[in-house]
Amino acid sequence: MVRDKGCGEIKESDIGLNLSLCGWVFRRRDHGGLIFIDLRDRSGIFQVVFSPDVSGNTHKLAHSLRSEYVISVSGEIRKRPAGTENPNIPTGMAEMYVNKLEVMNESSPLPFTIEDAADASEMLRLKHRYLDLRRPEMQKNLIIRHKVTKVIRDYLDEKEFLEIETPMLTKSTPEGARDYLVPSRLNPGHFYALPQSPQLFKQILMISGFEKYFQIVKCFRDEDLRADRQPEFTQVDLEISFADRKDVMENIEGMMKRLFKYVLDVELEMPFGRLSFHESTERFGNDKPDLRFGLELKDMADLSEKGSFKVFLEASRSGGRVKAINGKGLAALSRKEIDLLTEEAVSFGAKGLAWIKVKNGFESPLAKFFPEEILRQMAQRLEAEEGDLMLFVADKEKVVHDVLGRMRLELGRRLNLIKPGYKFVWITDFPLLEWNEEEGRFEAMHHPFTSPLDEDIEKMLKGDINNKELLSALRAKAYDIVLNGYEIGGGSIRIHRRDLQRKMFEVLRISEEEAGVKFGFLLDALEYGAPPHGGIALGLDRLVMIMVGATSIRDVIAFPKTQKAADIMSGSPSTVEAKQLRELYIKINLPEI
Ligand code: ASP
C-alpha cells in the first residue's frame, strides 16, 4: 500500500502509530534544525516534520523539497507539543516525524502559489486550471457538486424517475437562444444543433409512456456571456406524466429539502412560498425576488395625484406608474451622496430619482408640491420613520419596476439588510405571451409548448389571433423557482392537445409549414395519445454556486469558459486543418477588417 490514509483523516487515535502519507508540498518552513511541511491531499492538510535526530538522510533530502513536489512520507504520528497545536485545521493536534521520504515527482516553479491563487488574475487561474483546482476551496466546491448530483439522483430514483439520455446531436430546439451548430460530414450542407435543452425529447418520452424522466444534462446556448452564464451548462431536467403544477413543485421541494439537509445540514422551511408573477413584480420590481429582506416597492400614484409635482402627474396620466421605496436610515445622506444615488438610478434606466427625507418633518425639493398631510401618508405607506429617505421613480411601468427593483437590491446590500439563509419562492401565473415590439408579434414567455391556465384554454381556442388585449391577458401554467434572488429553475405544464398546440403556433405567427419543419416530430407524436404532462429544469451550476457561497458559476465548474466562450487552458475554440474543412465542404469566409 502506498499510503495508509488521507492527510486530513488523521485522528487523535493515530497518535503513536507509524503511518505512510502521500501528497503535495503545500507550505514549507525551515526552522534551523527542523523542517516543517504542510502536506496536502484531497482530504486535507497534515504537518510533517523532518528532524536530523530521526533520520539524517531524510532531513537532508527534505532541503530539496519545493512547492507542489509530490512526496510520500512515513513516520511516527506524535501529539504536537503544548502551545504548537493548530486549531484552524482538524488535524492540528498532531504531526508526523518522518523517517522515510520519497520524492514521487518534482514541480516547476509555479505561476502563482496554490495558497494565494484566489488573488491571481482569473485568466492566469484558468490557463493553469490544473493548479487552480488544487486549491482546497475549489476541491470543496467540486466535492459538494458531486454530493448534490448524487443526492438528486438518489432522490429521483426513490421517486421512481428514470434517468434516460437524450441526443447531443439534435435538431435545433426553440428555447430562444442561438444554437451551437455541428456540421454533418455524411450529409454535406446539413447541420446538427447541440441541444439548448432536451425539451422536445422529454415530452416525446412522456408520449412514449415512461411517465417520470430525469437527466442531469449538458445544454448549450450561444449567447453573450454574463457573470452567471456559460455556453455549456448543466440542467437537472425532469418531466412527469399525469401531473399538475402541484406535483412538479412538490417533487422539487422534497428534493431541495433533502439536498440542503444532506449537503449543508440546513433545515429548509416547507412548503416554499408562492407569489404570482404580478405580485412579485409589484412588490419587488421583478420575477426573481430576494426575500431575505423587505424594502418593498409601494404604489404612490393615488397620493401623488393629490400634489402638483408635474413629473408624477404626467407619469400617471400617460399610463405610467409612480412608486417608491424606503431608504432606511438614509436621511443623513448629503446632497452629493443623493446625487450619486440618482446617477445610479439613471444608469439603471430612470430619467431621475425623486427623494424626500423624513427629518424634522419633511425635507425635499418636492415638499412644496404636496400638503404636509399627504407627505405624512406617503411616509406611513412606506413605513418611513424619522431618519429615513423615501425614493421615488415615476415612469413607464417597466422602467419603474426595473429601476426600483435594482435600487432595492443595491440598498439591501449596502444597508446590510440581507439576512443569512436560504429563501425559496415559487413564481407562478406568468403571462403566457409577451409582445415583441420590434417584430410586431407575440412570443411565448416560457416556450411554445407551455399550457395556458385551464380557465384560459377556451378563451384562447375561441379567441381571434389579432385580439392583442385578450392574448396579453392569458396566463400560463408556468412556474419558476427562485432562491435568494436567483432564478434557479423554471418549467411548465405542457400543451398535450394537438388543436391547442396548433392554435399556439398561429398566435405566435409560426406557419404550419415552419412548425412542421422545426418540430414536426413532436406534432406528429401529439396525434397518438399524448398524456397530460409537465416538468421543470433546474440550473445545476447556479444552485451549487449558491450552496457553496461562490459568486461565479465558474467556481463550481471544473473547466469553465471565459466571457469570450474560450477555454484558454486547452485553447478552444481553434482553427482546424484544411482537410477537416474539405471533408465537411466548409469554406471559411471571414469579413475583411
Ligand atoms: N426546457 C425548459 C428550459 O430549459 C425547462 C422546462 O420547461 O422544463 O428552460
Coordinates of N, CA and C and ligand atoms in Angstrom, one line a residue, residues 175 196-199 202 219 221 233 235 237-239 446-447 450 490-492 494 535-537, ligand 1:
E175 N -35.6 27.3 -27.8 CA -35.6 27.9 -26.5 C -35.3 29.4 -26.6
Q196 N -30.2 23.0 -26.8 CA -30.4 24.1 -25.8 C -31.1 23.6 -24.5
S197 N -31.8 22.5 -24.7 CA -32.4 21.8 -23.6 C -33.0 20.5 -24.2
P198 N -33.3 19.5 -23.4 CA -33.9 18.3 -24.0 C -35.4 18.4 -24.1
Q199 N -36.0 19.6 -24.2 CA -37.4 19.8 -24.1 C -38.3 18.9 -24.9
K202 N -37.9 15.1 -24.0 CA -38.5 14.7 -22.8 C -40.0 14.6 -22.9
C219 N -26.4 21.4 -21.5 CA -27.2 22.1 -22.5 C -26.3 23.2 -23.1
R221 N -26.0 27.0 -25.2 CA -26.7 28.2 -25.7 C -25.6 29.2 -26.1
F233 N -23.8 24.4 -20.0 CA -24.1 24.4 -18.6 C -25.0 23.2 -18.3
Q235 N -28.2 21.1 -16.6 CA -29.5 21.2 -16.1 C -29.9 19.9 -15.4
D237 N -33.0 18.1 -15.4 CA -34.1 18.2 -16.2 C -35.1 17.1 -15.9
L238 N -36.4 17.4 -15.7 CA -37.3 16.3 -15.4 C -38.7 16.6 -16.0
E239 N -39.4 15.5 -16.2 CA -40.7 15.6 -16.8 C -41.6 14.5 -16.2
H446 N -42.5 31.5 -21.8 CA -41.7 30.4 -21.3 C -41.2 29.6 -22.6
H447 N -42.0 28.8 -23.2 CA -41.8 28.3 -24.5 C -43.1 27.9 -25.2
T450 N -45.9 25.5 -23.6 CA -46.5 25.7 -22.3 C -48.0 25.9 -22.4
G490 N -37.0 26.6 -14.0 CA -38.3 27.0 -14.5 C -38.9 25.9 -15.3
G491 N -40.2 25.8 -15.3 CA -40.9 24.8 -16.1 C -42.3 25.1 -16.3
S492 N -43.1 24.1 -16.8 CA -44.5 24.4 -17.0 C -45.2 23.0 -17.2
R494 N -47.4 21.2 -19.9 CA -47.3 21.4 -21.4 C -48.7 21.3 -22.0
G535 N -43.1 19.6 -16.5 CA -41.8 19.3 -15.9 C -41.1 20.6 -15.6
I536 N -39.8 20.5 -15.4 CA -39.0 21.6 -15.0 C -37.6 21.4 -15.3
A537 N -36.8 22.4 -15.4 CA -35.3 22.2 -15.4 C -34.7 23.2 -14.4
Ligands
ASP1 N1 -36.8 23.3 -21.2 C1 -37.0 24.4 -20.3 C2 -35.7 25.2 -20.1 O1 -34.7 24.8 -20.4 C3 -37.4 23.9 -18.9 C4 -38.7 23.2 -18.9 O2 -39.7 23.8 -19.4 O3 -38.8 22.1 -18.4 O4 -35.8 26.3 -19.6

